[in-house]
Coordinates of C-alpha atoms and ligand atoms in Angstrom, one line a residue:
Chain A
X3 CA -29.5 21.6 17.4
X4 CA -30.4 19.6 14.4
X5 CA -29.5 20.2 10.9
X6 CA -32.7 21.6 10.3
X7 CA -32.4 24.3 13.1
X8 CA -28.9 25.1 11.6
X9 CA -30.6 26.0 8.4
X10 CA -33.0 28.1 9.7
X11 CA -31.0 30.0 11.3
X12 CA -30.0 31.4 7.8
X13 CA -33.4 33.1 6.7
X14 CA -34.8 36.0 7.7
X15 CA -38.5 34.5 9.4
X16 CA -36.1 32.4 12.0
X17 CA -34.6 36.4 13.0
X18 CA -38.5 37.5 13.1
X19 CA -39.4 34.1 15.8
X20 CA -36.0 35.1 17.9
X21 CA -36.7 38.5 18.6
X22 CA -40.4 38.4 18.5
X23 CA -39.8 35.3 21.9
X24 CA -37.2 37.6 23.3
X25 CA -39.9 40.6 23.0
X26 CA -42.9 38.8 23.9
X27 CA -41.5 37.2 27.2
X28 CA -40.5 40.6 28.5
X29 CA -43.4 41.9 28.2
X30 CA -45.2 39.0 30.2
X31 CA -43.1 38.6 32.9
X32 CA -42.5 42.5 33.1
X33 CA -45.1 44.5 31.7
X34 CA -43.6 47.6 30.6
X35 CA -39.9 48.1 31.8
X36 CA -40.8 51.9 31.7
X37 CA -42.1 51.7 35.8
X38 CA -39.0 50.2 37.0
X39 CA -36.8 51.8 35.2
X40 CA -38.5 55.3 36.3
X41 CA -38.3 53.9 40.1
X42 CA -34.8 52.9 39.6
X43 CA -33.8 56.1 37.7
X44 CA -35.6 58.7 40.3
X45 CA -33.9 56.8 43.3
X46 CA -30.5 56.3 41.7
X47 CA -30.6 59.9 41.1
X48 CA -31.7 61.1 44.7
X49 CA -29.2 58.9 46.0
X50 CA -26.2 60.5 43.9
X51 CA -27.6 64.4 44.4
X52 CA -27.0 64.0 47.9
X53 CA -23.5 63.9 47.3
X54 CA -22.8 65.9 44.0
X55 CA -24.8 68.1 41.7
X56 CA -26.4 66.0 38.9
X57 CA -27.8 68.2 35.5
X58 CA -31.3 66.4 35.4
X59 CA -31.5 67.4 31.8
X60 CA -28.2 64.8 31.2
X61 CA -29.0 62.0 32.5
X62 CA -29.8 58.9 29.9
X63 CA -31.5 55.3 30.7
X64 CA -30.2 52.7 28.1
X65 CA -31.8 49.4 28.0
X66 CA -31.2 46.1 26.4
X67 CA -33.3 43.2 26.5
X68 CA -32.3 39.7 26.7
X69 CA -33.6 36.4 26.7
X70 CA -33.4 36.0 29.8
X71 CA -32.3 39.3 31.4
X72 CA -32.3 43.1 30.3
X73 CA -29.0 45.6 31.0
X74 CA -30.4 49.1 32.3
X75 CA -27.4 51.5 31.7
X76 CA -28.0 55.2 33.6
X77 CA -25.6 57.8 31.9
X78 CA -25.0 61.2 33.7
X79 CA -22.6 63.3 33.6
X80 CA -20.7 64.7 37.1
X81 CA -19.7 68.2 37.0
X82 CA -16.6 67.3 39.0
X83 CA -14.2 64.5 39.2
X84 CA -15.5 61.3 40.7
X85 CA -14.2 58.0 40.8
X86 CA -17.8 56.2 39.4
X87 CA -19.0 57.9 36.5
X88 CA -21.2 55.6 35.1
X89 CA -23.0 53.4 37.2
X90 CA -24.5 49.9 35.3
X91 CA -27.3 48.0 37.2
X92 CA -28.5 44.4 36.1
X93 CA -32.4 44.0 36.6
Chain B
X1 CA -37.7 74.5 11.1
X2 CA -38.4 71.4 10.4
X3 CA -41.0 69.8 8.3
X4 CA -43.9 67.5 10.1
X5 CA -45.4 64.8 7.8
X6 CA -48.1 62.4 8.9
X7 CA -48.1 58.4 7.3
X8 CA -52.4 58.0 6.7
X9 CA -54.5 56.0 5.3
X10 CA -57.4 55.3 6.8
X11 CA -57.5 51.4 5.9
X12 CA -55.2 49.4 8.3
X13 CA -52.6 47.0 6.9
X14 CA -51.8 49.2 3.8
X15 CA -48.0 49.8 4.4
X16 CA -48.0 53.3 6.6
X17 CA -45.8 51.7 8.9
X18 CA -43.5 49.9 6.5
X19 CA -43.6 53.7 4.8
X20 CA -42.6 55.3 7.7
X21 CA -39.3 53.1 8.5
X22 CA -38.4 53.7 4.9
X23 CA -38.9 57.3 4.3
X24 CA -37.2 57.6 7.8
X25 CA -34.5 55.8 7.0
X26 CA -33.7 57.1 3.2
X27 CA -34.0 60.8 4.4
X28 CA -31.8 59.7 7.3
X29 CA -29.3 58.0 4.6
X30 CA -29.6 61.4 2.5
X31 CA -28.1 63.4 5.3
X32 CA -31.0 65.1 7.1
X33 CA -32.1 64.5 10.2
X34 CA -35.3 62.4 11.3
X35 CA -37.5 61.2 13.8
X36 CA -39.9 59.2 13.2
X37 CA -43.3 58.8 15.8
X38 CA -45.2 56.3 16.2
X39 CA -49.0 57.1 17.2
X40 CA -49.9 53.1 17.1
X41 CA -50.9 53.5 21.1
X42 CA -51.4 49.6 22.3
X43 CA -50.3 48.2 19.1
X44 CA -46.7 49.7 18.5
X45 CA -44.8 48.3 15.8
X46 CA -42.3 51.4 14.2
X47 CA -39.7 49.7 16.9
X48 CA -39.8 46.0 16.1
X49 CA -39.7 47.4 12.1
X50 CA -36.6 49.2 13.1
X51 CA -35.2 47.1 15.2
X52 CA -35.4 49.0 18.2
X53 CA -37.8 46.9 20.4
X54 CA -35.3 45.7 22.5
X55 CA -34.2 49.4 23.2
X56 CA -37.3 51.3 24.4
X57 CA -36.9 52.6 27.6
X58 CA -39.6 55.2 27.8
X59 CA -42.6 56.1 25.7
X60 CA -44.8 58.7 24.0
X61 CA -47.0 59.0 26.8
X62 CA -44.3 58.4 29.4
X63 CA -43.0 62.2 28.0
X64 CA -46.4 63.6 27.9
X65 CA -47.3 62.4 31.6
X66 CA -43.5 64.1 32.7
X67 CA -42.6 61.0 33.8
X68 CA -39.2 61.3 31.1
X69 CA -38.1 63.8 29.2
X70 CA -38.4 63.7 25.1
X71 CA -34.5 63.3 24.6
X72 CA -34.4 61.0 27.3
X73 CA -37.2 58.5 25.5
X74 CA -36.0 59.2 21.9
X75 CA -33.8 55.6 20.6
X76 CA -30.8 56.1 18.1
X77 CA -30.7 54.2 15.1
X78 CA -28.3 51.7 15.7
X79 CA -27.3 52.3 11.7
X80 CA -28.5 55.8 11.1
X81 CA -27.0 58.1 13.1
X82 CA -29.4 60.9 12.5
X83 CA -32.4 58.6 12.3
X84 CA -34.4 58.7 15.7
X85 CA -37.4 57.0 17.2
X86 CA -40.1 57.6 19.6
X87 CA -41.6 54.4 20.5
X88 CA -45.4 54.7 20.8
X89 CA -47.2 53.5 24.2
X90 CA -48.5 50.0 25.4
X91 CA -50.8 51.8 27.3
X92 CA -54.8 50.4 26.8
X93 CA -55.7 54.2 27.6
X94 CA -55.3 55.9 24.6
X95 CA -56.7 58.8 26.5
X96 CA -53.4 59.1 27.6
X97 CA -52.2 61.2 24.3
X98 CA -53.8 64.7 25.2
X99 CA -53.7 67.6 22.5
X100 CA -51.5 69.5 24.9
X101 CA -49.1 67.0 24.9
X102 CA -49.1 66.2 21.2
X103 CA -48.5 69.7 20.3
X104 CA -45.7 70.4 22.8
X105 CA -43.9 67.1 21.5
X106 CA -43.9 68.0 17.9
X107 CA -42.9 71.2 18.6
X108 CA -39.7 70.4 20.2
X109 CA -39.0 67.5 18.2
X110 CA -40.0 70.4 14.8
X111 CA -37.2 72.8 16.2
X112 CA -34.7 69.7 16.3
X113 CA -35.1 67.9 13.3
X114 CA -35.2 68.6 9.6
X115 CA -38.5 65.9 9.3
X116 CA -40.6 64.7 11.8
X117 CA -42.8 61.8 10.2
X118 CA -45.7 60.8 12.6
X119 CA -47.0 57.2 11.8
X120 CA -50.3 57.5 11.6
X121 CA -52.6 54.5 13.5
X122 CA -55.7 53.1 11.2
X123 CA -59.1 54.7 11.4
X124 CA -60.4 57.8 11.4
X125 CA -60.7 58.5 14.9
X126 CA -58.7 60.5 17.8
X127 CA -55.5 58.6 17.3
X128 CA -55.8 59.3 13.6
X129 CA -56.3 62.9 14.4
X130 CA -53.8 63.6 16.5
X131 CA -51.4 62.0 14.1
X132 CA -52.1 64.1 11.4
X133 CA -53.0 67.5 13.7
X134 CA -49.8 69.5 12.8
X135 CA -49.0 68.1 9.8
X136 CA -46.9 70.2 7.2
X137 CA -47.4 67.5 4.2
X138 CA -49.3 64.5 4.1
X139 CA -48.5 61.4 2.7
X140 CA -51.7 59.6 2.2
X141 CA -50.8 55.2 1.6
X142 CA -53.8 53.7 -0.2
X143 CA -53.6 50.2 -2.1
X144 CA -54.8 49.9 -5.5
X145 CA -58.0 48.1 -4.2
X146 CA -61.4 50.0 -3.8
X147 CA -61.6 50.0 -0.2
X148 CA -58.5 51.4 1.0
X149 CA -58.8 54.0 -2.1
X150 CA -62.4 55.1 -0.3
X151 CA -60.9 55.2 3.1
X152 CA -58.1 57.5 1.4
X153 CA -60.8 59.5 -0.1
X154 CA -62.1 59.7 3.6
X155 CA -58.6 60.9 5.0
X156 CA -58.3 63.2 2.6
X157 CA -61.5 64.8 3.5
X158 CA -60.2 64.9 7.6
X159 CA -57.0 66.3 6.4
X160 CA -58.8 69.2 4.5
X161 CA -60.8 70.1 7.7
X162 CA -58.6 69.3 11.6
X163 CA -55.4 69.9 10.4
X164 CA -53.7 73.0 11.8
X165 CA -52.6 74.1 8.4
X166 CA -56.3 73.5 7.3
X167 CA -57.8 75.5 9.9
X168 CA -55.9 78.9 9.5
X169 CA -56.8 78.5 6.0
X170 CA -53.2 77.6 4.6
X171 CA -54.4 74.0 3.2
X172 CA -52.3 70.8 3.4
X173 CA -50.3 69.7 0.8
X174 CA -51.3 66.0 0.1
X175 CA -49.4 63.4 -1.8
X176 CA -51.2 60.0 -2.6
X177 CA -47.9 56.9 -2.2
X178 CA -49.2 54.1 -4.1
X179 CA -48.1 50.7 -2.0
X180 CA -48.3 47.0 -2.7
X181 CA -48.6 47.5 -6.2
X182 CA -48.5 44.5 -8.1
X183 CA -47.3 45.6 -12.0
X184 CA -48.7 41.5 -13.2
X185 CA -52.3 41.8 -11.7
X186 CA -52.5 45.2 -12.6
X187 CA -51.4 43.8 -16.8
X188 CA -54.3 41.6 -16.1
X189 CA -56.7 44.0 -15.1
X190 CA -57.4 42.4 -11.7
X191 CA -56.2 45.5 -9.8
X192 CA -57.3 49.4 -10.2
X193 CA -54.9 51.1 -12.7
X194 CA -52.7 53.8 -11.5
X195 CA -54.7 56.6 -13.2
X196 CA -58.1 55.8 -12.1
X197 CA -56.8 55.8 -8.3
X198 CA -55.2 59.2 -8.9
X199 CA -58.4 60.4 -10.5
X200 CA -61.0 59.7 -7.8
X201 CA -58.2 60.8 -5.1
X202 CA -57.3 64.0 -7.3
X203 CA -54.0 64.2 -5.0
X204 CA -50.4 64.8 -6.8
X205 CA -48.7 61.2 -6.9
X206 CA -45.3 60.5 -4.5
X207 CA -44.7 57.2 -5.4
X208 CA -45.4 53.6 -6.5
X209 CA -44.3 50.8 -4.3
X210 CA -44.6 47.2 -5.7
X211 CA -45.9 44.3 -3.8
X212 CA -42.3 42.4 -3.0
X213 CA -41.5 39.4 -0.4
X214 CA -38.6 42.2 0.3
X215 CA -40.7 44.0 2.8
X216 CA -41.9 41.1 4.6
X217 CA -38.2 39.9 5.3
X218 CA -37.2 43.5 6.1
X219 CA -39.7 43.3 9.1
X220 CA -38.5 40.3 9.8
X221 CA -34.9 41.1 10.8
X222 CA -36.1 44.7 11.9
X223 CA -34.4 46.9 9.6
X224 CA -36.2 49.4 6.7
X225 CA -36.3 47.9 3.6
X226 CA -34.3 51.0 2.2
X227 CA -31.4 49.7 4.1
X228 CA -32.1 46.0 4.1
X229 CA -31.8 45.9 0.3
X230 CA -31.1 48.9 -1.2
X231 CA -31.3 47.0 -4.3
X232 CA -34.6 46.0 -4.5
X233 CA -37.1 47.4 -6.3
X234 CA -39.2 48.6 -3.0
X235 CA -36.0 50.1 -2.1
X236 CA -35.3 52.4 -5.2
X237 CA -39.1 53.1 -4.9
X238 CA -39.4 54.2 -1.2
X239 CA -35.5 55.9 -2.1
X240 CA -36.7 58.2 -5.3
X241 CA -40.2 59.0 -2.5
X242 CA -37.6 60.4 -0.3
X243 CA -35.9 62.3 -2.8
X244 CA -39.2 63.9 -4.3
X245 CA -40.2 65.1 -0.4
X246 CA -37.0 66.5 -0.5
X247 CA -37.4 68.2 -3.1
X248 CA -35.6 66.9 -6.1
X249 CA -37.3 67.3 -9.5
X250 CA -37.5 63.6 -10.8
X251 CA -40.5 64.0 -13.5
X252 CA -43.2 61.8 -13.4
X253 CA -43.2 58.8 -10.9
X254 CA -43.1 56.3 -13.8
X255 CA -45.8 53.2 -13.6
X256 CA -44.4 49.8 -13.0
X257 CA -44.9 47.6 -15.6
X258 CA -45.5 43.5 -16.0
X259 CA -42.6 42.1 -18.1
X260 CA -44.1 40.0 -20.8
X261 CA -42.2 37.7 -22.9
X262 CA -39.9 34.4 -22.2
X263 CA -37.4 36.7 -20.2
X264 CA -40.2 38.0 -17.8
X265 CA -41.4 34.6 -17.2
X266 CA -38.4 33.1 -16.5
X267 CA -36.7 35.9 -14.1
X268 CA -40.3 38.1 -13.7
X269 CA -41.0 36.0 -10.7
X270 CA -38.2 36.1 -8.7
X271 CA -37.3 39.6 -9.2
X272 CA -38.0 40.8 -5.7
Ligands
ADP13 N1 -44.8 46.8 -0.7 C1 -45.1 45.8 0.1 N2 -45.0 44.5 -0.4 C2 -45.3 43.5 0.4 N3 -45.8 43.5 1.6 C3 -46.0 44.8 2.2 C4 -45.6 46.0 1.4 N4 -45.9 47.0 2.2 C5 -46.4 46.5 3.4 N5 -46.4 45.2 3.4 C6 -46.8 44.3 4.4 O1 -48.2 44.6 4.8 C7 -48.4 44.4 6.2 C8 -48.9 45.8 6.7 O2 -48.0 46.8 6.6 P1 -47.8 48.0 7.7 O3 -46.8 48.8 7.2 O4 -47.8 47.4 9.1 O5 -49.3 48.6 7.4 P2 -50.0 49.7 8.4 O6 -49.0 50.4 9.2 O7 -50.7 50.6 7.3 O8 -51.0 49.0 9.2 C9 -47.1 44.1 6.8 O9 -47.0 42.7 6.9 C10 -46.1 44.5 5.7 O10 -44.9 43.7 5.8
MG14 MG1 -49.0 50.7 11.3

């Protein structure tokens, strides 16, 4: 990194280029995550309900992009004890 | 109940979107609760001013198709904790936003918030329409500059006739928000005053919002300028907007004005 790239980094245009590249390659290589992460969600879920009774209504997708990979947290709550809770899948 | 207010304009590129962060965020900061809508299909940008672009799982249209369900697609302020966001589409079919779905959105999102603030896209189309369809209170964004104050004049007309409250005869309450003002042009006369704007539009004034290099950097990092820099004079402008939709008596929104003099030439510039 030269010196100029460390004083970038300090003004708020060099934030605007980092997250606008972090956006715009997602959305190239991906399209919208929303497909997927639908896919994923629906099969995740069938998967679990064949074991143990999953409130629909409770179940949350997080998602965080980064440069060069997202993390997809599903949320749902069990209404019994089970060992995995949460379950965390890298796409 | 809470209260639904459209972001129009009419004109594109006035500060509707920039007006929606803020608002959102400085009735967030006052202690109610928000969501904030973006209506932008194909072009959303409520998320990357937030700060949220990185977040959005599902969509608008995503919740109107049943594909996810509302509180599954609504994003948390990571600063806000009562400020909310429902990320517009990418779709290219804006077709996709139906009536039916509109309505049953802001319905549910009405029983669970104290405001609901739909960003409104430009033009005066279906987009716009839908946008501004169940609308308690408008906040019309115009630009002291003669085209955006016609296209205002033009929203203004649309709000009078296809909004819900319009139609059963109740009216709309409008309330014109003055953006990118710029207090030295307007010294100089090279800008529309303040009271010739509010005399063609004939709408009660919410605000005046000076031009500042504030907003831009705001976007930049994707956070509202009211939370950015609550400081700057865009700030305390979009904050004292907030506090008149809410209610507060604040008197007349007083005009910005040009400092003349060695002190406002020296320091005039750079105060943001
Ligand atoms: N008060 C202001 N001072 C300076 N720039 C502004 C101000 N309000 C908005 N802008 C800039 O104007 C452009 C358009 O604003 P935006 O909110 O996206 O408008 P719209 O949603 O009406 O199209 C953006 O680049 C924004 O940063
Ligand atoms: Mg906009």
């Amino acid at each position: 990194m030269s010196v100029l790239n460390l004083f970038r980094k300090r003004n708020s245009a060099s934030a605007a280029r980092d997250r606008l590249q972090i956006l715009l390659a997602h959305e190239k290589t991906s399209g919208p995550a929303s497909a997927l992460l639908f896919t994923l969600r629906e099969e995740i879920l069938a998967a679990i309900a064949k074991h143990v009774d999953v409130d629909q209504t409770k179940v949350n997708v997080n998602m965080k992009r980064e440069e060069t990979y997202s993390i997809v947290e599903i949320d749902f709550e069990v209404p019994e004890p089970l060992p995995v809770s949460r379950l965390r899948v890298a796409s | 109940m809470g209260e639904v207010v459209v972001v129009t304009s009419g004109k594109g590129g006035v500060g509707k979107t920039t007006t929606t962060a803020a608002l959102g965020a400085a009735l967030a900061a006052a202690g109610d609760t928000v969501c904030v809508i973006d209506f932008d299909v194909g072009l959303r940008n409520l998320d990357l001013v937030l700060g949220a672009e990185r977040r959005v799982v599902f969509d608008f249209i995503n919740v109107i198709q049943g594909h996810a369900k509302l509180t599954q697609a609504l994003i948390r302020d990571k600063r806000l904790e009562n400020l909310w966001l429902l990320p517009a589409s990418q779709t290219r079919d804006k077709d996709a936003l139906t009536e039916e779905g509109v309505e049953y959105v802001i319905n549910d999102l009405r029983s669970r918030f104290d405001w609901v603030i739909c960003d409104s896209p430009a033009g005066i189309e279906r987009g716009a329409a839908l946008a501004m369809r169940h609308a308690d209170l408008a906040v019309v964004v115009s630009n002291p500059e003669v085209s955006s104050v016609r296209d205002s004049d033009r929203i203004i007309g649309l709000l009078d006739a296809k909004t819900e409250r319009a139609e059963r005869g109740e009216g709309i309450p409008k309330y014109l928000l003055l953006t990118r003002y710029n207090a030295a042009r307007a010294s100089r006369g090279d800008m529309m005053a303040v009271e010739d704007v509010l005399e063609i539009l004939s709408i009660p004034l919410l605000g005046i919002i000076p031009e500042s290099e504030e907003v831009l950097k705001a976007s930049n990092v994707g956070s509202p300028v009211t939370l950015s820099n609550p400081a700057s004079r865009p700030a305390v402008a979009y904050a004292e907007a907030a506090r008149r939709l809410r209610g507060e008596d604040l008197g007349e929104v007083v005009v910005p004005v040009h400092k003349n003099g060695l002190f406002g030439k020296l320091f005039g510039r750079n105060a943001a």
